[in-house]
Short mmCIF file of C-alpha atoms and ligand atoms in Angstrom, two decimals:
data_model
loop_
_atom_site.label_atom_id
_atom_site.label_comp_id
_atom_site.label_asym_id
_atom_site.label_seq_id
_atom_site.Cartn_x
_atom_site.Cartn_y
_atom_site.Cartn_z
CA MET N 7 -14.88 -30.70 -25.63
CA ALA N 8 -18.64 -30.66 -26.05
CA GLY N 9 -20.59 -33.20 -24.09
CA VAL N 10 -18.00 -33.87 -21.36
CA PRO N 11 -19.72 -33.52 -18.02
CA VAL N 12 -17.93 -31.05 -15.79
CA SER N 13 -18.18 -32.08 -12.17
CA ARG N 14 -19.06 -29.36 -9.74
CA ALA N 15 -17.88 -30.55 -6.36
CA GLY N 16 -14.73 -31.71 -4.66
CA TYR N 17 -12.13 -29.72 -6.58
CA GLU N 18 -9.19 -28.34 -4.65
CA PRO N 19 -6.86 -25.47 -5.43
CA VAL N 20 -3.66 -26.55 -7.18
CA ALA N 21 -1.57 -25.15 -4.30
CA ARG N 22 -3.13 -27.85 -2.08
CA ALA N 23 -0.84 -30.40 -3.73
CA PHE N 24 2.10 -28.75 -1.94
CA ALA N 25 0.59 -28.85 1.56
CA PRO N 26 2.77 -31.07 3.81
CA GLU N 27 -0.16 -33.33 4.71
CA ALA N 28 -1.26 -33.77 1.07
CA LEU N 29 1.55 -36.21 0.27
CA GLY N 30 0.18 -39.62 -0.68
CA LEU N 31 -3.43 -38.43 -0.67
CA PRO N 32 -5.91 -38.25 -3.54
CA VAL N 33 -6.69 -34.81 -5.05
CA ARG N 34 -9.03 -33.47 -7.72
CA LEU N 35 -7.73 -30.46 -9.59
CA ARG N 36 -8.84 -28.39 -12.54
CA GLY N 37 -7.21 -25.66 -14.52
CA TRP N 38 -5.25 -24.78 -17.63
CA VAL N 39 -2.28 -26.45 -19.22
CA LEU N 40 0.80 -24.26 -19.02
CA ARG N 41 3.09 -26.76 -20.79
CA SER N 42 2.76 -30.35 -21.92
CA ARG N 43 4.80 -33.15 -23.44
CA SER N 44 4.51 -36.88 -23.74
CA SER N 45 7.01 -39.65 -24.28
CA GLY N 46 6.95 -43.42 -23.97
CA GLY N 47 3.33 -43.65 -22.88
CA ILE N 48 3.70 -40.97 -20.18
CA LEU N 49 2.12 -37.54 -20.41
CA PHE N 50 3.41 -34.50 -18.49
CA PHE N 51 1.28 -31.41 -17.86
CA LEU N 52 2.09 -28.32 -15.93
CA LEU N 53 -1.38 -27.48 -14.61
CA ARG N 54 -2.21 -23.93 -13.54
CA ASP N 55 -5.03 -22.37 -11.60
CA ARG N 56 -5.26 -19.09 -9.69
CA THR N 57 -3.30 -20.53 -6.76
CA GLY N 58 -0.24 -21.87 -8.60
CA SER N 59 0.94 -24.68 -10.84
CA VAL N 60 1.84 -28.33 -10.38
CA GLN N 61 3.20 -31.10 -12.57
CA VAL N 62 0.68 -33.77 -13.51
CA THR N 63 1.76 -37.12 -15.00
CA GLY N 64 -0.55 -39.58 -16.70
CA LYS N 65 0.27 -43.08 -17.94
CA ARG N 66 -1.42 -44.68 -20.95
CA ASP N 67 -1.92 -47.95 -19.10
CA VAL N 68 -3.60 -46.17 -16.17
CA LEU N 69 -5.76 -43.69 -18.10
CA GLY N 70 -6.73 -46.00 -20.94
CA ASP N 71 -6.09 -45.37 -24.65
CA ALA N 72 -9.05 -43.10 -25.38
CA ALA N 73 -8.51 -40.80 -22.41
CA PHE N 74 -4.73 -40.74 -22.93
CA ASP N 75 -5.11 -39.84 -26.63
CA ALA N 76 -7.59 -37.08 -25.80
CA ALA N 77 -5.29 -35.67 -23.11
CA GLU N 78 -2.32 -35.78 -25.47
CA HIS N 79 -4.16 -33.42 -27.83
CA VAL N 80 -4.64 -30.72 -25.24
CA GLN N 81 -2.90 -27.51 -26.28
CA VAL N 82 -1.19 -24.89 -24.17
CA GLU N 83 -4.00 -23.02 -22.33
CA GLY N 84 -6.42 -25.88 -22.90
CA ALA N 85 -8.51 -26.76 -19.84
CA VAL N 86 -8.61 -30.10 -18.00
CA GLU N 87 -9.79 -31.80 -14.82
CA VAL N 88 -7.50 -34.25 -13.07
CA ASP N 89 -8.04 -36.94 -10.42
CA GLY N 90 -4.81 -38.22 -8.95
CA THR N 91 -2.50 -38.78 -6.01
CA VAL N 92 0.14 -36.42 -4.68
CA ALA N 93 3.64 -37.90 -4.86
CA GLU N 94 7.16 -36.73 -4.26
CA ASP N 95 9.30 -36.16 -7.36
CA ARG N 96 12.67 -34.43 -7.17
CA ARG N 97 12.62 -33.41 -10.85
CA ALA N 98 9.21 -31.73 -10.71
CA PRO N 99 8.90 -27.99 -9.93
CA GLY N 100 8.39 -27.70 -6.17
CA GLY N 101 9.38 -31.36 -5.67
CA ARG N 102 5.85 -32.74 -6.06
CA GLU N 103 3.68 -34.13 -8.81
CA VAL N 104 0.16 -35.41 -9.15
CA ARG N 105 -0.04 -38.93 -10.62
CA ALA N 106 -3.30 -38.97 -12.56
CA SER N 107 -5.86 -41.75 -12.34
CA ALA N 108 -8.19 -39.81 -14.67
CA ILE N 109 -7.88 -36.78 -16.94
CA ARG N 110 -11.04 -35.21 -18.34
CA VAL N 111 -10.63 -32.72 -21.15
CA VAL N 112 -12.84 -29.64 -20.68
CA ASP N 113 -11.56 -27.80 -23.75
CA ALA N 114 -8.56 -29.11 -25.67
CA GLY N 115 -8.08 -25.68 -27.20
CA ALA N 116 -6.55 -24.49 -30.46
CA PRO N 117 -2.76 -24.03 -30.70
CA PHE N 118 -1.89 -21.06 -28.44
CA PRO N 119 -0.53 -18.24 -30.60
CA ILE N 120 1.65 -16.52 -27.98
CA PHE N 121 5.38 -17.31 -27.82
CA ALA N 122 8.50 -15.65 -26.52
CA ASP N 123 10.10 -12.91 -28.63
CA GLN N 124 7.04 -11.88 -30.65
CA SER N 125 6.81 -8.22 -31.66
CA GLU N 126 5.29 -5.68 -29.28
CA GLU N 127 2.59 -4.83 -31.87
CA PHE N 128 1.56 -8.47 -32.18
CA ARG N 129 1.45 -8.84 -28.42
CA LEU N 130 -0.77 -5.76 -28.19
CA ASP N 131 -3.09 -7.18 -30.86
CA LYS N 132 -3.32 -10.39 -28.82
CA ARG N 133 -3.55 -8.67 -25.46
CA HIS N 134 -6.68 -10.69 -24.59
CA LEU N 135 -4.44 -13.79 -24.52
CA VAL N 136 -1.21 -12.13 -23.35
CA VAL N 137 -2.97 -11.22 -20.07
CA ARG N 138 -2.46 -14.89 -19.13
CA SER N 139 1.33 -14.44 -19.04
CA GLN N 140 3.04 -14.75 -15.67
CA GLU N 141 4.15 -11.14 -15.87
CA HIS N 142 0.62 -9.87 -16.40
CA VAL N 143 -0.85 -12.16 -13.78
CA ALA N 144 1.64 -10.82 -11.21
CA THR N 145 1.11 -7.22 -12.37
CA PHE N 146 -2.68 -7.26 -12.11
CA ARG N 147 -2.63 -9.04 -8.77
CA LEU N 148 -0.41 -6.24 -7.53
CA LYS N 149 -2.73 -3.67 -9.03
CA ALA N 150 -5.72 -5.24 -7.26
CA GLU N 151 -3.73 -5.24 -4.02
CA LEU N 152 -2.81 -1.58 -4.53
CA LEU N 153 -6.47 -0.63 -5.01
CA ARG N 154 -7.43 -2.67 -1.96
CA ALA N 155 -4.71 -1.02 0.16
CA LEU N 156 -5.74 2.46 -0.97
CA ARG N 157 -9.41 1.78 -0.22
CA GLU N 158 -8.52 0.36 3.21
CA PHE N 159 -6.48 3.47 3.97
CA LEU N 160 -9.30 5.78 2.89
CA ASP N 161 -11.72 3.77 4.97
CA ARG N 162 -9.49 4.14 8.05
CA GLU N 163 -9.34 7.87 7.44
CA GLU N 164 -13.14 8.00 7.23
CA VAL N 165 -13.19 9.17 3.63
CA LEU N 166 -16.43 8.10 1.94
CA GLU N 167 -16.49 6.56 -1.53
CA MET N 168 -18.68 8.44 -4.00
CA THR N 169 -19.82 7.59 -7.51
CA PRO N 170 -19.57 10.70 -9.71
CA PRO N 171 -20.56 10.57 -13.39
CA VAL N 172 -18.06 9.89 -16.15
CA LEU N 173 -20.24 11.52 -18.81
CA SER N 174 -20.64 15.25 -18.50
CA GLY N 175 -21.55 18.48 -20.24
CA ASN N 176 -18.45 20.18 -18.78
CA ALA N 177 -14.83 19.55 -19.70
CA ALA N 178 -13.22 20.25 -16.35
CA GLU N 179 -9.44 20.23 -16.77
CA GLY N 180 -9.22 22.13 -20.07
CA GLY N 181 -11.37 21.60 -23.16
CA ALA N 182 -8.56 20.77 -25.58
CA GLU N 183 -7.76 17.47 -23.91
CA ALA N 184 -11.31 16.21 -23.47
CA PHE N 185 -12.87 13.55 -25.65
CA GLN N 186 -16.01 15.05 -27.05
CA ILE N 187 -19.01 12.88 -27.82
CA ASP N 188 -22.39 13.45 -29.40
CA TYR N 189 -24.84 13.46 -26.50
CA PHE N 190 -28.17 13.28 -28.34
CA GLY N 191 -27.22 16.22 -30.50
CA ARG N 192 -25.53 18.22 -27.76
CA PRO N 193 -21.84 18.19 -26.87
CA GLY N 194 -20.83 15.81 -24.12
CA PHE N 195 -17.44 14.95 -22.69
CA LEU N 196 -15.74 11.95 -21.14
CA SER N 197 -14.57 12.95 -17.68
CA GLN N 198 -10.99 14.10 -17.20
CA THR N 199 -11.50 14.44 -13.46
CA ALA N 200 -14.24 13.84 -10.93
CA GLN N 201 -13.03 16.77 -8.86
CA LEU N 202 -15.84 19.23 -9.47
CA TYR N 203 -18.46 16.62 -8.56
CA LEU N 204 -16.45 15.57 -5.50
CA GLU N 205 -16.39 19.21 -4.40
CA ALA N 206 -20.20 19.26 -4.56
CA LEU N 207 -20.35 16.04 -2.52
CA LEU N 208 -17.81 17.36 -0.02
CA PHE N 209 -20.21 19.75 1.68
CA PRO N 210 -22.59 17.09 2.99
CA ASN N 211 -19.85 14.51 3.65
CA GLU N 212 -16.62 16.44 4.45
CA ARG N 213 -14.29 13.70 3.23
CA VAL N 214 -14.99 12.01 -0.08
CA TYR N 215 -13.20 10.03 -2.75
CA ALA N 216 -13.88 8.43 -6.11
CA LEU N 217 -12.06 5.81 -8.11
CA THR N 218 -13.13 6.26 -11.72
CA PRO N 219 -11.64 6.16 -15.20
CA SER N 220 -10.44 9.53 -16.49
CA PHE N 221 -9.93 10.30 -20.15
CA ARG N 222 -7.35 12.55 -21.77
CA ALA N 223 -7.39 13.19 -25.50
CA GLU N 224 -3.68 13.98 -25.55
CA LYS N 225 -2.00 12.83 -28.70
CA SER N 226 1.27 12.60 -26.78
CA ARG N 227 2.90 9.24 -27.34
CA THR N 228 4.97 9.10 -24.20
CA PRO N 229 5.78 6.21 -21.88
CA ARG N 230 3.61 7.80 -19.17
CA HIS N 231 0.40 8.85 -20.93
CA LEU N 232 -2.71 6.80 -21.46
CA THR N 233 -5.88 8.19 -23.00
CA GLU N 234 -7.88 6.27 -20.35
CA TYR N 235 -6.51 5.78 -16.86
CA LEU N 236 -7.76 4.96 -13.40
CA HIS N 237 -8.00 8.05 -11.25
CA LEU N 238 -8.23 8.04 -7.47
CA GLU N 239 -9.46 11.44 -6.35
CA VAL N 240 -9.88 12.69 -2.80
CA GLU N 241 -11.48 15.88 -1.52
CA LEU N 242 -11.11 16.97 2.12
CA ALA N 243 -12.97 19.75 3.95
CA TRP N 244 -11.18 22.06 6.40
CA CYS N 245 -7.86 21.11 4.86
CA ASP N 246 -4.88 23.35 4.05
CA LEU N 247 -1.78 22.56 2.00
CA GLU N 248 0.10 21.15 4.99
CA GLY N 249 -2.82 18.86 5.80
CA LEU N 250 -3.07 17.77 2.18
CA LEU N 251 0.62 16.83 1.90
CA ALA N 252 0.51 14.95 5.19
CA PHE N 253 -2.54 13.00 3.97
CA GLU N 254 -0.92 12.08 0.64
CA GLU N 255 2.23 11.01 2.46
CA ARG N 256 0.31 8.73 4.82
CA MET N 257 -1.57 7.25 1.89
CA VAL N 258 1.49 6.48 -0.25
CA VAL N 259 3.37 5.01 2.71
CA ALA N 260 0.37 2.85 3.70
CA ALA N 261 -0.04 1.55 0.14
CA THR N 262 3.63 0.77 -0.56
CA HIS N 263 4.04 -0.95 2.81
CA ALA N 264 0.89 -3.00 2.25
CA LEU N 265 2.22 -4.22 -1.11
CA ALA N 266 5.59 -5.15 0.39
CA GLU N 267 3.79 -7.02 3.15
CA ARG N 268 1.20 -8.86 1.08
CA ARG N 269 2.76 -9.41 -2.36
CA PRO N 270 6.52 -9.81 -1.85
CA THR N 271 6.77 -12.71 -4.32
CA GLU N 272 5.08 -10.85 -7.17
CA LEU N 273 7.12 -7.71 -6.46
CA ALA N 274 10.39 -9.60 -6.53
CA ALA N 275 9.37 -11.47 -9.71
CA LEU N 276 8.68 -8.15 -11.43
CA GLY N 277 11.98 -6.60 -10.40
CA ARG N 278 11.10 -4.53 -7.34
CA PRO N 279 12.67 -5.83 -4.13
CA PRO N 280 9.95 -5.48 -1.43
CA GLU N 281 12.49 -3.94 0.99
CA GLU N 282 12.67 -0.91 -1.26
CA LEU N 283 8.95 -0.29 -0.78
CA ARG N 284 9.24 -0.89 2.93
CA ALA N 285 11.89 1.85 2.99
CA VAL N 286 9.45 4.43 1.55
CA ASP N 287 8.82 6.56 4.62
CA ALA N 288 7.56 10.00 5.63
CA PRO N 289 8.43 12.80 5.47
CA PHE N 290 8.88 13.10 1.71
CA PRO N 291 11.26 15.81 0.50
CA ARG N 292 9.49 19.11 -0.29
CA LEU N 293 10.56 21.64 -2.83
CA ARG N 294 8.96 24.92 -3.80
CA TYR N 295 8.60 25.42 -7.54
CA ALA N 296 11.00 28.39 -7.33
CA GLU N 297 13.67 26.21 -5.70
CA ALA N 298 13.09 23.49 -8.28
CA ILE N 299 13.69 26.03 -11.06
CA ASP N 300 16.90 27.26 -9.42
CA ARG N 301 18.15 23.73 -8.98
CA LEU N 302 17.35 22.81 -12.59
CA ALA N 303 18.90 26.00 -13.97
CA ALA N 304 22.06 25.22 -12.01
CA GLN N 305 22.11 21.82 -13.73
CA GLY N 306 21.94 23.51 -17.13
CA PHE N 307 18.22 23.15 -17.92
CA PRO N 308 16.88 26.09 -19.98
CA VAL N 309 14.21 26.97 -17.42
CA ARG N 310 13.10 30.15 -15.68
CA TRP N 311 10.15 31.28 -13.56
CA GLY N 312 7.03 30.27 -15.50
CA SER N 313 8.52 27.24 -17.27
CA ASP N 314 6.49 24.06 -17.00
CA LEU N 315 8.25 21.03 -15.54
CA GLY N 316 8.33 18.37 -18.26
CA THR N 317 9.46 14.78 -18.21
CA ALA N 318 13.18 15.62 -18.31
CA GLU N 319 12.90 18.16 -15.50
CA GLU N 320 10.85 15.87 -13.27
CA ARG N 321 13.34 13.12 -13.92
CA ALA N 322 16.30 15.28 -12.94
CA LEU N 323 14.58 16.30 -9.70
CA THR N 324 13.90 12.74 -8.56
CA LEU N 325 16.48 10.45 -10.14
CA GLU N 326 18.54 10.07 -6.97
CA GLU N 327 15.53 9.94 -4.63
CA ARG N 328 14.15 6.79 -3.07
CA ARG N 329 11.10 8.57 -1.69
CA PRO N 330 8.53 10.59 -3.65
CA VAL N 331 9.14 14.35 -3.83
CA PHE N 332 6.61 17.18 -3.43
CA VAL N 333 6.90 20.23 -5.65
CA THR N 334 4.68 23.05 -4.35
CA HIS N 335 3.66 26.66 -5.02
CA PHE N 336 3.54 26.71 -8.81
CA PRO N 337 2.92 29.93 -10.76
CA LYS N 338 -0.85 30.24 -11.15
CA GLU N 339 -0.58 30.40 -14.96
CA LEU N 340 0.69 26.81 -15.01
CA LYS N 341 -2.24 25.43 -13.05
CA ALA N 342 -6.01 25.01 -13.23
CA PHE N 343 -8.43 27.85 -12.46
CA TYR N 344 -9.80 26.32 -9.27
CA MET N 345 -6.53 26.40 -7.32
CA LEU N 346 -6.25 28.67 -4.26
CA ARG N 347 -4.03 31.74 -4.51
CA SER N 348 -1.15 31.48 -2.03
CA PRO N 349 -1.77 33.78 0.93
CA ASP N 350 1.90 34.83 1.01
CA ASP N 351 2.49 35.24 -2.74
CA PRO N 352 -0.22 36.24 -5.27
CA ARG N 353 1.88 34.85 -8.14
CA THR N 354 1.57 31.27 -6.92
CA VAL N 355 -1.15 28.79 -6.00
CA GLU N 356 -1.40 26.37 -3.07
CA ALA N 357 -0.70 23.38 -5.28
CA ALA N 358 1.48 20.33 -4.93
CA ASP N 359 2.55 17.71 -7.43
CA LEU N 360 3.92 14.50 -5.99
CA LEU N 361 6.71 13.14 -8.17
CA ALA N 362 7.58 9.45 -8.01
CA PRO N 363 11.21 8.72 -7.16
CA GLU N 364 13.85 7.30 -9.50
CA GLY N 365 12.81 9.60 -12.33
CA TYR N 366 9.28 8.24 -12.90
CA GLY N 367 7.58 11.64 -12.74
CA GLU N 368 4.27 13.07 -11.53
CA MET N 369 1.87 10.63 -9.93
CA ILE N 370 -0.35 12.99 -7.91
CA GLY N 371 -1.65 16.47 -8.71
CA GLY N 372 -3.36 18.30 -5.88
CA SER N 373 -4.20 21.70 -4.44
CA CYS N 374 -6.23 23.77 -2.05
CA ARG N 375 -9.33 25.03 -3.83
CA GLU N 376 -10.18 28.69 -4.32
CA THR N 377 -13.18 29.48 -2.12
CA ASP N 378 -13.66 33.12 -3.04
CA LEU N 379 -16.36 33.45 -5.71
CA ALA N 380 -15.00 36.62 -7.32
CA ARG N 381 -11.46 35.30 -7.61
CA LEU N 382 -12.63 31.91 -8.85
CA THR N 383 -14.77 33.56 -11.54
CA GLU N 384 -11.87 35.77 -12.60
CA ARG N 385 -9.51 32.79 -12.90
CA LEU N 386 -12.12 30.80 -14.79
CA GLU N 387 -12.54 33.55 -17.37
CA ALA N 388 -8.78 34.15 -17.61
CA SER N 389 -8.31 30.47 -18.44
CA GLY N 390 -10.90 30.65 -21.23
CA GLY N 391 -13.72 28.89 -19.36
CA SER N 392 -17.33 29.96 -19.60
CA VAL N 393 -19.15 31.17 -16.51
CA ALA N 394 -22.46 29.94 -17.87
CA GLU N 395 -21.14 26.42 -18.31
CA TYR N 396 -19.63 26.30 -14.81
CA ASP N 397 -22.49 28.05 -13.06
CA TRP N 398 -23.36 24.96 -11.06
CA TYR N 399 -19.77 24.73 -9.80
CA LEU N 400 -19.69 28.44 -8.92
CA ASP N 401 -22.90 27.85 -6.93
CA LEU N 402 -20.83 25.78 -4.50
CA ARG N 403 -19.08 29.03 -3.48
CA ARG N 404 -22.43 30.64 -2.73
CA HIS N 405 -23.64 28.20 -0.05
CA GLY N 406 -21.38 27.50 2.88
CA SER N 407 -18.08 27.45 1.02
CA VAL N 408 -15.30 26.32 3.40
CA PRO N 409 -11.54 25.81 3.00
CA HIS N 410 -10.90 22.49 1.30
CA ALA N 411 -8.27 20.66 -0.68
CA GLY N 412 -7.94 17.57 -2.79
CA PHE N 413 -5.86 15.60 -5.21
CA GLY N 414 -5.89 13.06 -8.01
CA LEU N 415 -3.63 10.03 -8.10
CA GLY N 416 -2.94 8.26 -11.40
CA ILE N 417 -3.07 4.58 -10.41
CA GLU N 418 -1.07 3.44 -13.45
CA ARG N 419 1.53 6.17 -12.87
CA MET N 420 2.02 4.93 -9.33
CA LEU N 421 2.21 1.31 -10.43
CA ARG N 422 4.68 2.17 -13.18
CA TRP N 423 7.04 3.49 -10.53
CA ILE N 424 6.41 0.65 -8.08
CA LEU N 425 7.02 -1.98 -10.76
CA ARG N 426 9.75 -0.02 -12.54
CA ARG N 427 7.97 -0.39 -15.87
CA GLU N 428 9.44 1.38 -18.88
CA HIS N 429 6.00 1.99 -20.40
CA ILE N 430 2.77 2.79 -18.57
CA ARG N 431 0.81 0.42 -20.85
CA GLU N 432 2.36 -2.50 -18.92
CA THR N 433 0.35 -1.44 -15.86
CA THR N 434 -3.09 -1.83 -17.42
CA PRO N 435 -4.60 -4.91 -19.08
CA PHE N 436 -6.07 -3.18 -22.13
CA PRO N 437 -4.11 0.03 -22.68
CA ARG N 438 -5.74 2.95 -24.44
CA THR N 439 -3.26 5.12 -26.33
CA PRO N 440 -3.59 7.48 -29.32
CA SER N 441 -2.85 4.61 -31.69
CA ARG N 442 -4.92 1.88 -30.05
CA HIS N 443 -8.35 1.26 -28.51
CA THR N 444 -8.76 -2.45 -29.28
CA PRO N 445 -8.85 -5.17 -28.09
O1 4AD U 234 -2.71 16.56 -12.55
P1 4AD U 234 -4.07 16.16 -13.06
O2 4AD U 234 -4.45 16.61 -14.41
O3 4AD U 234 -5.08 16.70 -11.96
C1 4AD U 234 -6.43 16.63 -12.02
O4 4AD U 234 -7.07 16.11 -12.89
C2 4AD U 234 -7.09 17.13 -10.76
N1 4AD U 234 -8.42 17.64 -11.10
C3 4AD U 234 -7.17 15.99 -9.76
C4 4AD U 234 -7.80 16.39 -8.49
O5 4AD U 234 -7.29 17.26 -7.82
N2 4AD U 234 -8.89 15.76 -8.12
O6 4AD U 234 -4.19 14.60 -12.99
C5 4AD U 234 -4.01 13.91 -11.77
C6 4AD U 234 -3.12 12.70 -11.95
C7 4AD U 234 -1.71 13.03 -12.42
O7 4AD U 234 -0.88 13.39 -11.36
C8 4AD U 234 -1.29 11.71 -13.05
O8 4AD U 234 -0.87 10.80 -12.06
C9 4AD U 234 -2.59 11.19 -13.63
O9 4AD U 234 -3.64 11.88 -12.98
N3 4AD U 234 -2.66 11.43 -15.08
C10 4AD U 234 -2.46 10.49 -16.02
N4 4AD U 234 -2.17 9.19 -15.93
C11 4AD U 234 -2.03 8.49 -17.09
N5 4AD U 234 -2.18 9.03 -18.32
C12 4AD U 234 -2.48 10.33 -18.46
N6 4AD U 234 -2.65 10.85 -19.68
C13 4AD U 234 -2.63 11.14 -17.28
N7 4AD U 234 -2.94 12.44 -17.05
C14 4AD U 234 -2.95 12.59 -15.71
MG1 MG U 235 -0.93 17.49 -13.07
#
């Protein structure tokens, strides 16, 4: 409401109303109306802020006619300020309510257009309002906690955060899946990976990471593909495959345990008992690609050496698992040009995908990097890349090239598994898919 002065001081978080010592004391709260009704000169609000929600009651004879009428017109998701006293009330959620002595309307709001049982398309069109739902609030708090836990882990491991570009003249992971843009008349690409830049930054820093959006122009409409996703990428000097797997294991265990510890309520509300995350422990099962193929063939999958592992195959390999599963030593033809040839088998590369348990599929792709300039150049050309375009990257193999390895974790893929979401779009506030890039 225009012209209503909004006070700046003395407001307390809504959760304060439930503190043992708050009973009988005055409080000043502000927030949004989750639900409201009025009958017989009494108004009921469920008032929400970032800390929780509490029932507020207001009586016409206490508030006065004008204020009561104004408060009665507040819609769901309208904003108000409340002065009142904390009282016990058995019927109220949490057993407490705030009896209002004053209600000031900040914005009465228009009727809120989101209800239960609306179509998925409509809810996606109104995503900017749907993000206020309890499910989304819990989801994005968990996502923030996941990012925090990952950063804390990387900090403990002395891995330094870097800020690589997202706009580039190279399309690193394969040109077909890159979004091309017009960069002042020259071709430019939205980054699919920060890896090549992290490799450059590795030499002066030895352990680096970046958390950036990656873009994939895949038209695949699957429950696990976004066209924009959040990519956590790590690059470690002096690291072999064993070291890489051990690092990924420590990281996933640290992150899942941190979530179980810090956000048990949100996890439980979203359908993942925290104990299940606490039970995620090292070592994770490890499977060579060749063994995976044998196992799948024995289950009747039409696969042989050289077949890619798709959704169905990854699902079959992990459905019964409660811990993530490593698949290692893929045929080189299935993987990117920069992966190191296995010392014991020239047909394979020192690569590892980490598959989420319970059938959720790949969440990390990683490998040791080829350090030999001649071999790297040969693989680049064999994969259709241009030596001229990648000259700067090849330069890294000309000046103190050392063994190193790295990986990329799809944050939404990991969250999809943790929260058991059917579709990956439920793990990001504004999903980007082939059919949608608004709101
Ligand atoms: O396996 P990818 O393509 O590997 C790379 O890009 C490496 N250069 C990373 C590196 O080593 N620094 O992608 C890594 C991860 C996948 O395991 C998956 O979790 C996620 O990124 N990812 C996607 N997530 C959501 N939507 C998509 N379309 C994704 N494509 C990959
Ligand atoms: Mg991959």
